[in-house]
Short mmCIF file of C-alpha atoms and ligand atoms in Angstrom, two decimals:
data_model
loop_
_atom_site.label_atom_id
_atom_site.label_comp_id
_atom_site.label_asym_id
_atom_site.label_seq_id
_atom_site.Cartn_x
_atom_site.Cartn_y
_atom_site.Cartn_z
CA UNK E 760 0.00 0.00 0.00
CA UNK E 761 1.47 3.35 -0.99
CA UNK E 762 1.43 6.27 1.35
CA UNK E 763 -1.24 8.01 -0.68
CA UNK E 764 -3.76 5.15 -0.39
CA UNK E 765 -2.97 4.93 3.29
CA UNK E 766 -3.61 8.60 3.92
CA UNK E 767 -6.79 8.40 1.87
CA UNK E 768 -8.06 5.56 4.05
CA UNK E 769 -7.06 7.36 7.21
CA UNK E 770 -8.77 10.47 5.89
CA UNK E 771 -12.05 8.65 5.40
CA UNK E 772 -11.74 7.22 8.93
CA UNK E 773 -11.14 10.74 10.18
CA UNK E 774 -14.30 11.90 8.48
CA UNK E 775 -16.34 9.17 10.17
CA UNK E 776 -14.89 10.12 13.57
CA UNK E 777 -15.81 13.75 13.03
CA UNK E 778 -19.28 12.71 11.89
CA UNK E 779 -19.82 10.60 15.02
CA UNK E 780 -18.68 13.56 17.11
CA UNK E 781 -20.93 16.11 15.41
CA UNK E 782 -24.04 13.91 15.31
CA UNK E 783 -23.60 12.87 18.94
CA UNK E 784 -23.44 16.49 20.10
CA UNK E 785 -26.26 17.55 17.82
CA UNK E 786 -28.66 15.04 19.37
CA UNK E 787 -27.36 14.52 22.89
CA UNK E 788 -27.21 18.19 23.91
CA UNK E 789 -30.96 18.80 23.41
CA UNK E 790 -31.88 15.29 24.54
CA UNK E 791 -29.86 15.83 27.72
CA UNK E 792 -31.89 18.95 28.48
CA UNK E 793 -35.09 16.96 28.04
CA UNK E 794 -33.78 14.21 30.31
CA UNK E 795 -32.80 16.77 32.94
CA UNK E 796 -36.40 18.02 32.92
CA UNK E 797 -37.51 14.44 33.53
CA UNK E 798 -34.97 14.12 36.32
CA UNK E 799 -36.42 17.24 38.00
CA UNK E 800 -40.06 16.46 37.16
CA UNK E 801 -42.80 16.78 39.75
CA UNK E 802 -44.04 13.41 38.55
CA UNK E 803 -42.40 10.73 40.71
CA UNK E 804 -42.63 8.04 38.04
CA UNK E 805 -40.88 10.12 35.38
CA UNK E 806 -38.28 11.13 37.94
CA UNK E 807 -37.52 7.51 38.87
CA UNK E 808 -37.35 6.33 35.27
CA UNK E 809 -34.90 9.05 34.26
CA UNK E 810 -32.88 8.50 37.40
CA UNK E 811 -32.49 4.78 36.63
CA UNK E 812 -31.66 5.55 32.99
CA UNK E 813 -28.96 8.04 33.97
CA UNK E 814 -27.52 5.69 36.55
CA UNK E 815 -27.27 2.81 34.05
CA UNK E 816 -25.73 5.01 31.35
CA UNK E 817 -23.13 6.37 33.73
CA UNK E 818 -22.59 3.13 35.63
CA UNK E 819 -21.76 0.79 32.73
CA UNK E 820 -19.01 1.02 30.09
CA UNK E 821 -19.89 2.84 26.90
CA UNK E 822 -18.28 0.00 24.97
CA UNK E 823 -20.75 -2.44 26.49
CA UNK E 824 -23.64 -0.14 25.63
CA UNK E 825 -22.37 0.01 22.05
CA UNK E 826 -22.32 -3.77 21.79
CA UNK E 827 -25.81 -4.07 23.27
CA UNK E 828 -27.29 -1.47 20.96
CA UNK E 829 -25.62 -3.10 17.96
CA UNK E 830 -26.33 -6.76 18.71
CA UNK E 831 -29.56 -6.69 20.72
CA UNK E 832 -31.94 -6.17 17.78
CA UNK E 833 -30.64 -9.18 15.84
CA UNK E 834 -29.74 -11.53 18.69
CA UNK E 835 -32.38 -10.78 21.31
CA UNK E 836 -35.28 -9.62 19.16
CA UNK E 837 -34.44 -11.70 16.08
CA UNK E 838 -34.89 -8.68 13.86
CA UNK E 839 -33.28 -8.37 10.46
CA UNK E 840 -31.17 -5.24 10.74
CA UNK E 841 -30.47 -3.16 7.64
CA UNK E 842 -26.93 -2.95 6.29
CA UNK E 843 -26.34 0.58 7.50
CA UNK E 844 -27.31 -0.23 11.05
CA UNK E 845 -23.72 -0.34 12.29
CA UNK E 846 -23.30 3.42 12.00
CA UNK E 847 -26.78 4.09 13.36
CA UNK E 848 -25.98 1.90 16.36
CA UNK E 849 -22.86 3.94 17.04
CA UNK E 850 -24.84 7.18 16.99
CA UNK E 851 -27.70 5.79 19.10
CA UNK E 852 -25.32 4.43 21.74
CA UNK E 853 -23.28 7.62 21.89
CA UNK E 854 -26.33 9.87 22.00
CA UNK E 855 -28.13 8.04 24.81
CA UNK E 856 -24.89 7.77 26.78
CA UNK E 857 -23.88 11.39 26.41
CA UNK E 858 -27.42 12.66 26.97
CA UNK E 859 -27.27 11.09 30.43
CA UNK E 860 -24.05 12.91 31.29
CA UNK E 861 -25.31 16.18 29.86
CA UNK E 862 -28.60 15.78 31.76
CA UNK E 863 -26.77 15.76 35.07
CA UNK E 864 -24.72 18.78 34.02
CA UNK E 865 -27.85 20.68 33.00
CA UNK E 866 -29.53 19.71 36.24
CA UNK E 867 -26.71 20.98 38.42
CA UNK E 868 -26.70 24.22 36.40
CA UNK E 869 -30.45 24.72 36.58
CA UNK E 870 -30.53 23.98 40.30
CA UNK E 871 -27.81 26.54 40.96
CA UNK E 872 -29.89 29.44 39.62
CA UNK E 873 -31.26 31.39 42.60
CA UNK E 874 -35.01 31.15 43.19
CA UNK E 875 -35.17 34.94 43.08
CA UNK E 876 -34.57 34.90 39.33
CA UNK E 877 -37.76 32.90 38.79
CA UNK E 878 -39.67 35.10 41.21
CA UNK E 879 -38.54 38.35 39.60
CA UNK E 880 -39.52 36.98 36.20
CA UNK E 881 -42.91 35.82 37.47
CA UNK E 882 -43.75 39.19 39.01
CA UNK E 883 -42.73 40.89 35.75
CA UNK E 884 -45.24 38.69 33.95
CA UNK E 885 -42.93 36.38 31.99
CA UNK E 886 -44.52 33.05 31.12
CA UNK E 887 -42.80 29.89 32.33
CA UNK E 888 -41.42 29.20 28.87
CA UNK E 889 -40.13 32.77 28.48
CA UNK E 890 -38.58 32.60 31.94
CA UNK E 891 -36.70 29.46 31.08
CA UNK E 892 -35.55 30.48 27.62
CA UNK E 893 -34.74 34.14 28.28
CA UNK E 894 -33.72 34.27 31.92
CA UNK E 895 -32.66 30.84 33.17
CA UNK E 896 -31.08 29.00 30.22
CA UNK E 897 -28.53 31.69 29.26
CA UNK E 898 -27.27 31.74 32.84
CA UNK E 899 -27.24 27.93 32.99
CA UNK E 900 -25.18 27.74 29.80
CA UNK E 901 -22.56 30.05 31.24
CA UNK E 902 -22.35 28.03 34.45
CA UNK E 903 -22.08 24.63 32.79
CA UNK E 904 -19.65 25.55 29.99
CA UNK E 905 -16.54 24.21 31.77
CA UNK E 906 -18.19 20.85 32.52
CA UNK E 907 -19.57 20.62 29.00
CA UNK E 908 -16.08 21.29 27.61
CA UNK E 909 -14.76 18.37 29.64
CA UNK E 910 -17.44 16.08 28.25
CA UNK E 911 -16.84 17.20 24.69
CA UNK E 912 -13.11 16.53 24.97
CA UNK E 913 -13.87 13.09 26.35
CA UNK E 914 -16.25 12.53 23.45
CA UNK E 915 -13.50 13.20 20.90
CA UNK E 916 -11.48 10.37 22.39
CA UNK E 917 -14.53 8.17 23.00
CA UNK E 918 -15.38 8.14 19.29
CA UNK E 919 -12.59 5.57 18.99
CA UNK E 920 -14.76 3.13 20.97
CA UNK E 921 -16.82 2.61 17.81
CA UNK E 922 -13.93 0.27 17.07
CA UNK E 923 -15.72 -2.25 19.31
CA UNK E 924 -18.34 -2.93 16.62
CA UNK E 925 -15.90 -2.52 13.74
CA UNK E 926 -17.17 0.84 12.60
CA UNK E 927 -14.50 2.16 10.24
CA UNK E 928 -13.60 5.35 12.05
CA UNK E 929 -10.16 6.82 12.57
CA UNK E 930 -8.88 4.41 15.18
CA UNK E 931 -10.30 1.27 13.56
CA UNK E 932 -8.78 2.19 10.21
CA UNK E 933 -5.43 3.12 11.73
CA UNK E 934 -5.23 -0.17 13.59
CA UNK E 935 -6.13 -2.19 10.48
CA UNK E 936 -3.52 -0.52 8.33
CA UNK E 937 -0.98 -0.69 11.08
CA UNK E 938 -1.45 -4.45 11.46
CA UNK E 939 -1.44 -5.09 7.70
CA UNK E 940 1.66 -3.00 7.02
CA UNK E 941 3.48 -3.82 10.24
CA UNK E 942 3.98 -0.08 10.70
CA UNK E 943 3.30 2.15 13.65
CA UNK E 944 2.94 5.20 11.43
CA UNK E 945 -0.88 5.02 10.99
CA UNK E 946 -1.31 4.92 14.75
CA UNK E 947 0.88 7.99 15.10
CA UNK E 948 -1.20 9.76 12.49
CA UNK E 949 -4.33 8.83 14.47
CA UNK E 950 -2.78 10.18 17.66
CA UNK E 951 -1.93 13.48 15.98
CA UNK E 952 -5.46 13.65 14.61
CA UNK E 953 -7.11 13.21 18.02
CA UNK E 954 -4.75 15.71 19.56
CA UNK E 955 -5.39 18.41 16.95
CA UNK E 956 -9.13 17.71 17.04
CA UNK E 957 -9.13 18.30 20.78
CA UNK E 958 -6.97 21.37 20.45
CA UNK E 959 -9.59 22.85 18.12
CA UNK E 960 -12.37 21.87 20.53
CA UNK E 961 -10.56 23.41 23.49
CA UNK E 962 -9.81 26.69 21.70
CA UNK E 963 -13.36 26.94 20.44
CA UNK E 964 -14.80 26.36 23.88
CA UNK E 965 -12.41 28.88 25.35
CA UNK E 966 -13.77 31.43 22.88
CA UNK E 967 -17.34 30.51 23.78
CA UNK E 968 -16.54 30.95 27.46
CA UNK E 969 -15.02 34.33 26.73
CA UNK E 970 -18.20 35.42 24.98
CA UNK E 971 -20.07 34.61 28.19
CA UNK E 972 -17.64 36.38 30.50
CA UNK E 973 -19.19 39.83 30.19
CA UNK E 974 -21.12 39.25 33.40
CA UNK E 975 -20.73 37.37 36.64
CA UNK B 865 -61.30 53.18 45.07
CA UNK B 866 -59.46 50.43 46.89
CA UNK B 867 -56.56 49.31 44.74
CA UNK B 868 -56.06 46.14 46.70
CA UNK B 869 -58.35 44.45 49.13
CA UNK B 870 -57.51 41.29 51.02
CA UNK B 871 -59.89 39.77 53.55
CA UNK B 872 -59.36 37.07 56.18
CA UNK B 873 -56.16 35.87 54.57
CA UNK B 874 -54.70 32.66 55.96
CA UNK B 875 -51.61 30.78 54.89
CA UNK B 876 -50.01 27.57 56.18
CA UNK B 877 -46.61 26.10 55.57
CA UNK B 878 -47.15 22.45 56.36
CA UNK B 879 -48.71 22.54 59.82
CA UNK B 880 -47.65 26.04 60.84
CA UNK B 881 -50.13 28.80 60.37
CA UNK B 882 -47.96 31.66 59.10
CA UNK B 883 -50.76 34.10 58.29
CA UNK B 884 -53.88 34.10 60.45
CA UNK B 885 -56.90 36.07 59.40
CA UNK B 886 -55.31 39.19 57.94
CA UNK B 887 -57.57 41.77 56.40
CA UNK B 888 -55.99 44.63 54.55
CA UNK B 889 -56.83 47.22 51.94
CA UNK B 890 -55.09 50.19 50.41
CA UNK B 891 -56.36 53.33 48.72
CA UNK B 892 -54.85 55.01 45.71
CA UNK B 893 -51.85 57.14 46.67
CA UNK B 894 -51.51 55.63 50.11
CA UNK B 895 -48.14 54.59 51.52
CA UNK B 896 -48.28 51.75 54.03
CA UNK B 897 -45.33 50.38 55.98
CA UNK B 898 -45.38 46.98 57.55
CA UNK B 899 -43.14 46.39 60.54
CA UNK B 900 -42.81 43.46 62.91
CA UNK B 901 -40.37 40.93 64.29
CA UNK B 902 -38.59 38.34 62.17
CA UNK B 903 -40.79 35.40 61.24
CA UNK B 904 -44.01 37.32 61.83
CA UNK B 905 -45.13 36.68 58.25
CA UNK B 906 -44.44 40.05 56.58
CA UNK B 907 -42.72 38.54 53.55
CA UNK B 908 -45.31 35.81 53.28
CA UNK B 909 -48.03 38.44 53.26
CA UNK B 910 -46.29 40.34 50.45
CA UNK B 911 -45.71 37.12 48.53
CA UNK B 912 -49.41 36.29 48.75
CA UNK B 913 -50.34 39.77 47.56
CA UNK B 914 -47.95 39.49 44.62
CA UNK B 915 -49.07 35.94 43.84
CA UNK B 916 -45.67 34.37 44.39
CA UNK B 917 -47.42 32.28 47.02
CA UNK B 918 -50.99 31.02 47.03
CA UNK B 919 -52.97 31.81 50.12
CA UNK B 920 -55.02 29.04 51.67
CA UNK B 921 -57.89 31.07 53.08
CA UNK B 922 -59.46 34.43 52.37
CA UNK B 923 -60.05 36.53 49.27
CA UNK B 924 -58.11 39.10 47.30
CA UNK B 925 -59.00 41.62 44.63
CA UNK B 926 -57.12 44.25 42.67
CA UNK B 927 -59.15 47.28 41.56
CA UNK B 928 -62.31 45.34 42.27
CA UNK B 929 -61.24 42.39 40.10
CA UNK B 930 -61.17 39.15 42.05
CA UNK B 931 -57.88 37.29 42.10
CA UNK B 932 -59.33 34.82 44.52
CA UNK B 933 -62.49 34.35 46.51
CA UNK B 934 -63.19 32.27 49.57
CA UNK B 935 -65.41 29.25 49.12
CA UNK B 936 -66.07 26.80 51.97
CA UNK B 937 -63.23 28.32 53.93
CA UNK B 938 -60.71 27.88 51.10
CA UNK B 939 -59.25 30.39 48.64
CA UNK B 940 -60.27 29.68 45.07
CA UNK B 941 -58.18 31.45 42.46
CA UNK B 942 -59.31 32.91 39.15
CA UNK B 943 -58.14 31.43 35.85
CA UNK B 944 -54.47 31.48 34.96
CA UNK B 945 -54.94 34.00 32.17
CA UNK B 946 -56.88 36.30 34.47
CA UNK B 947 -54.18 36.10 37.13
CA UNK B 948 -51.44 36.67 34.58
CA UNK B 949 -53.25 39.74 33.34
CA UNK B 950 -53.59 41.06 36.88
CA UNK B 951 -49.81 41.13 37.24
CA UNK B 952 -49.90 44.48 35.46
CA UNK B 953 -51.38 46.06 38.60
CA UNK B 954 -48.38 45.55 40.84
CA UNK B 955 -44.61 45.50 41.02
CA UNK B 956 -42.31 44.03 43.64
CA UNK B 957 -38.88 45.17 44.75
CA UNK B 958 -36.89 42.41 46.42
CA UNK B 959 -34.46 42.58 49.28
CA UNK B 960 -31.65 41.24 47.09
CA UNK B 961 -32.69 43.01 43.89
CA UNK B 962 -32.95 39.90 41.70
CA UNK B 963 -31.78 41.73 38.61
CA UNK B 964 -31.04 39.53 35.61
CA UNK B 965 -27.22 39.36 35.59
CA UNK B 966 -26.90 38.59 31.87
CA UNK B 967 -28.92 41.65 30.83
CA UNK B 968 -27.67 45.22 30.80
CA UNK B 969 -29.43 47.76 33.00
CA UNK B 970 -31.40 48.95 29.97
CA UNK B 971 -32.42 45.44 28.97
CA UNK B 972 -33.36 44.53 32.56
CA UNK B 973 -35.90 47.32 32.40
CA UNK B 974 -37.11 47.03 28.82
CA UNK B 975 -37.17 43.30 28.19
CA UNK B 976 -40.42 42.49 29.96
CA UNK B 977 -42.05 45.61 28.52
CA UNK B 978 -41.29 44.32 25.03
CA UNK B 979 -41.73 40.59 25.43
CA UNK B 980 -44.54 40.54 27.99
CA UNK B 981 -46.44 43.80 27.57
CA UNK B 982 -45.83 44.01 23.81
CA UNK B 983 -44.72 47.61 23.96
CA UNK B 984 -42.53 48.80 21.08
CA UNK B 985 -38.79 48.74 21.65
CA UNK B 986 -38.53 52.48 21.12
CA UNK B 987 -41.18 53.31 23.67
CA UNK B 988 -39.74 50.86 26.17
CA UNK B 989 -36.33 52.48 25.80
CA UNK B 990 -37.81 55.94 26.23
CA UNK B 991 -39.59 54.88 29.38
CA UNK B 992 -36.44 53.28 30.76
CA UNK B 993 -34.29 56.29 29.92
CA UNK B 994 -36.72 58.65 31.64
CA UNK B 995 -36.76 56.49 34.78
CA UNK B 996 -33.00 56.06 34.82
CA UNK B 997 -32.52 59.80 34.66
CA UNK B 998 -35.12 60.31 37.38
CA UNK B 999 -33.24 57.85 39.60
CA UNK B 1000 -29.83 59.31 38.77
CA UNK B 1001 -28.62 56.34 36.76
CA UNK B 1002 -28.49 57.73 33.22
CA UNK B 1003 -24.83 56.85 32.80
CA UNK B 1004 -25.45 53.22 33.81
CA UNK B 1005 -27.84 52.20 31.04
CA UNK B 1006 -25.25 49.96 29.35
CA UNK B 1007 -23.69 48.62 32.54
CA UNK B 1008 -24.31 45.09 33.80
CA UNK B 1009 -25.66 44.52 37.33
CA UNK B 1010 -22.33 43.12 38.52
CA UNK B 1011 -20.71 46.46 37.71
CA UNK B 1012 -23.04 48.38 40.04
CA UNK B 1013 -23.06 49.01 43.76
CA UNK B 1014 -25.87 47.48 45.80
CA UNK B 1015 -27.62 50.82 46.03
CA UNK B 1016 -27.45 51.30 42.28
CA UNK B 1017 -28.70 47.76 41.69
CA UNK B 1018 -31.64 48.38 43.98
CA UNK B 1019 -32.46 51.62 42.18
CA UNK B 1020 -32.36 49.76 38.86
CA UNK B 1021 -34.74 47.16 40.25
CA UNK B 1022 -37.05 49.97 41.35
CA UNK B 1023 -36.85 51.41 37.84
CA UNK B 1024 -37.58 47.96 36.39
CA UNK B 1025 -40.72 47.71 38.52
CA UNK B 1026 -41.82 51.29 37.80
CA UNK B 1027 -41.40 50.90 34.05
CA UNK B 1028 -44.37 48.55 34.05
CA UNK B 1029 -46.42 51.48 35.40
CA UNK B 1030 -47.96 49.44 38.19
CA UNK B 1031 -50.79 50.70 40.36
CA UNK B 1032 -49.10 49.44 43.51
CA UNK B 1033 -45.45 48.92 44.28
CA UNK B 1034 -44.44 46.43 46.98
CA UNK B 1035 -41.07 46.53 48.71
CA UNK B 1036 -39.73 43.67 50.84
CA UNK B 1037 -36.99 45.12 53.02
CA UNK B 1038 -35.47 47.05 50.10
CA UNK B 1039 -32.45 48.21 52.08
CA UNK B 1040 -31.68 45.20 54.28
CA UNK B 1041 -28.91 44.00 51.97
CA UNK B 1042 -27.27 47.43 51.81
CA UNK B 1043 -24.61 49.31 53.76
CA UNK B 1044 -25.88 52.37 55.64
CA UNK B 1045 -24.61 54.89 53.05
CA UNK B 1046 -26.25 52.96 50.23
CA UNK B 1047 -29.44 52.61 52.26
CA UNK B 1048 -29.81 56.38 52.24
CA UNK B 1049 -29.80 56.67 48.44
CA UNK B 1050 -32.47 54.00 48.08
CA UNK B 1051 -34.68 55.44 50.82
CA UNK B 1052 -34.39 58.82 49.12
CA UNK B 1053 -35.81 57.34 45.93
CA UNK B 1054 -38.72 55.76 47.80
CA UNK B 1055 -39.46 59.06 49.55
CA UNK B 1056 -39.45 60.76 46.15
CA UNK B 1057 -42.00 58.21 44.93
CA UNK B 1058 -44.15 58.80 48.00
CA UNK B 1059 -44.16 62.52 47.22
CA UNK B 1060 -45.42 61.77 43.73
CA UNK B 1061 -48.25 59.72 45.31
CA UNK B 1062 -47.15 56.32 44.17
CA UNK B 1063 -49.17 53.72 46.06
CA UNK B 1064 -46.70 51.63 48.03
CA UNK B 1065 -46.58 48.85 50.58
CA UNK B 1066 -43.19 48.65 52.25
CA UNK B 1067 -41.90 46.01 54.62
CA UNK B 1068 -39.05 47.63 56.49
CA UNK B 1069 -36.95 47.63 59.61
CA UNK B 1070 -36.07 51.32 59.17
CA UNK B 1071 -38.32 52.89 61.81
CA UNK B 1072 -37.35 56.50 61.16
CA UNK B 1073 -38.01 56.02 57.47
CA UNK B 1074 -41.36 54.30 58.06
CA UNK B 1075 -42.34 57.19 60.25
CA UNK B 1076 -41.43 59.81 57.67
CA UNK B 1077 -42.79 58.18 54.55
CA UNK B 1078 -45.95 56.34 55.61
CA UNK B 1079 -49.54 57.37 55.78
CA UNK B 1080 -50.20 54.24 57.77
CA UNK B 1081 -48.01 51.79 59.65
CA UNK B 1082 -48.97 48.21 60.33
CA UNK B 1083 -47.42 46.16 63.12
CA UNK B 1084 -47.49 42.45 62.40
CA UNK B 1085 -46.72 39.65 64.81
CA UNK B 1086 -47.41 35.90 64.77
CA UNK B 1087 -49.18 36.16 61.44
CA UNK B 1088 -51.73 38.76 62.46
CA UNK B 1089 -52.00 42.53 62.42
CA UNK B 1090 -51.49 43.51 66.05
CA UNK B 1091 -51.89 47.22 65.50
CA UNK B 1092 -52.10 49.89 62.84
CA UNK B 1093 -52.55 53.61 62.46
CA UNK B 1094 -50.82 56.77 61.39
CA UNK B 1095 -47.13 56.79 62.29
CA UNK B 1096 -47.92 59.09 65.23
CA UNK B 1097 -50.62 56.77 66.50
CA UNK B 1098 -48.59 53.63 66.15
CA UNK B 1099 -45.26 54.88 67.37
CA UNK B 1100 -46.83 56.58 70.42
CA UNK B 1101 -49.15 53.70 71.21
CA UNK B 1102 -49.90 52.47 74.72
CA UNK B 1103 -49.37 48.92 73.53
CA UNK B 1104 -46.13 48.03 75.27
CA UNK B 1105 -45.27 45.22 72.84
CA UNK B 1106 -45.28 47.59 69.88
CA UNK B 1107 -43.48 50.28 71.83
CA UNK B 1108 -40.74 47.84 72.82
CA UNK B 1109 -40.32 46.66 69.25
CA UNK B 1110 -40.18 50.13 67.77
CA UNK B 1111 -37.91 51.32 70.54
CA UNK B 1112 -35.45 48.51 70.03
CA UNK B 1113 -35.17 49.12 66.29
CA UNK B 1114 -34.99 52.87 66.60
CA UNK B 1115 -32.00 52.36 68.86
CA UNK B 1116 -33.26 54.34 71.82
N1 LIG W 440 -41.43 28.39 51.89
C1 LIG W 440 -41.57 28.23 53.21
N2 LIG W 440 -41.71 26.98 53.73
C2 LIG W 440 -41.88 26.80 55.05
N3 LIG W 440 -41.93 27.78 55.95
C3 LIG W 440 -41.80 29.04 55.52
C4 LIG W 440 -41.61 29.32 54.13
N4 LIG W 440 -41.50 30.67 53.99
C5 LIG W 440 -41.61 31.19 55.22
N5 LIG W 440 -41.80 30.22 56.15
C6 LIG W 440 -42.00 30.43 57.60
O1 LIG W 440 -43.06 31.32 57.75
C7 LIG W 440 -42.81 32.21 58.83
C8 LIG W 440 -42.94 33.63 58.35
O2 LIG W 440 -41.91 33.92 57.45
P1 LIG W 440 -41.74 35.32 56.74
O3 LIG W 440 -40.57 35.19 55.82
O4 LIG W 440 -43.02 35.71 56.14
O5 LIG W 440 -41.39 36.26 57.95
P2 LIG W 440 -40.92 37.78 57.93
O6 LIG W 440 -41.84 38.53 58.81
O7 LIG W 440 -40.76 38.25 56.54
O8 LIG W 440 -39.49 37.69 58.63
P3 LIG W 440 -38.16 38.53 58.34
O9 LIG W 440 -38.30 39.84 59.06
O10 LIG W 440 -37.09 37.68 58.96
O11 LIG W 440 -38.02 38.66 56.88
C9 LIG W 440 -41.43 31.89 59.36
O12 LIG W 440 -41.58 31.10 60.52
C10 LIG W 440 -40.81 31.08 58.26
O13 LIG W 440 -39.92 30.14 58.78
MG1 LIG W 441 -39.11 38.84 55.30
#
């Protein structure tokens, strides 16, 4: 295999990794907010269900969750899964796992907003939805940014877990080539990729935090 | 006309009766101070009047419109829309300001005018600017709450409440979180409002201020009104309990 073919393969793996990352964030950030509402619900049943869900997601390895999501439909439920299910399984597993982590982050942020903010908004006539969107959420976002940054950086590295179900992302590809060519080079390339990816994430989040630093 | 009328108000937190049979009304232009020891239910009373808390017994109406009536010994509230609409009649100034930290002073004042009361942005800004200049804060329009002193923050929160052009303004210990020098500037603003015949209900521990500014002073204890009258009447009462309380807080 010439170096060009190798880089091309690595490049396509890179693309898949980035896609897993983007799709996971796109779905898990809003889903996490929804889950955090469930976790704080007045309804005891909803509260218990979300609590159990969060505890399972955080208490078991993501790799195991990936395997379950990928194999359960065919093995347990005897369903015929479509060819593209591998990638879908990766996204589903990542989204439900990360939503659980984000839910707890949202919850801690929401609970740290003083009651007076809600009361001031209520007296001024804001509806509950307006209060949450205009008054509470912007303050929550500022508070949780550092924790969210941590999660996002972990996610970049976690995308390599898709290797467990042979999804051809960066790490999987690098390992394949490396084994076939008896060369450590592809793995080095992968390492550099993850590092640069995270560098970009960290700088971006730093900028976002700066945007929010105009008030205390 | 009575702007606010509350009759036989009762409120429990779990098993404790925090308000017991309070009847209260206020006329247009009247300034009423509420004094009383800690835990006597002053804040709870204000929170019931401003609908932050639901009362358990008694009735309440603003400008003759019923917010809640008593049926079979229980308060029954009007519809949600009706109650939401009635919020235009009153404003509340909190002890710790509760300004929105992520909004500038201007936006703190104008945002609810625009997004709740559907007033045009231009008019909202004009109203805010006029109030800020009246309260000596014209240069702070673009500042954020964290850049202001406590006294300035409290004046902004007064401006935020006034911008809604309420019929009644409630204050819950508006100067308790402030240093003495800052207290003075806030009290000055409230006195100014009293002069312009703003209807106000003020919970305060500042006896001298209550005496100067009020048309009527109410002494609350154990969830009931133990005495009320003009400042002269109340502060020179024969009731030894009230005299002791006032004396202690006046520092003489
Ligand atoms: N949300 C609540 N849950 C339970 N008890 C409460 C609640 N709010 C107030 N109370 C109790 O009700 C009583 C009256 O409280 P309130 O805050 O109205 O007193 P206050 O006269 O405003 O006192 P202070 O001068 O200290 O502000 C107190 O015993 C208080 O502990
Ligand atoms: Mg109080």
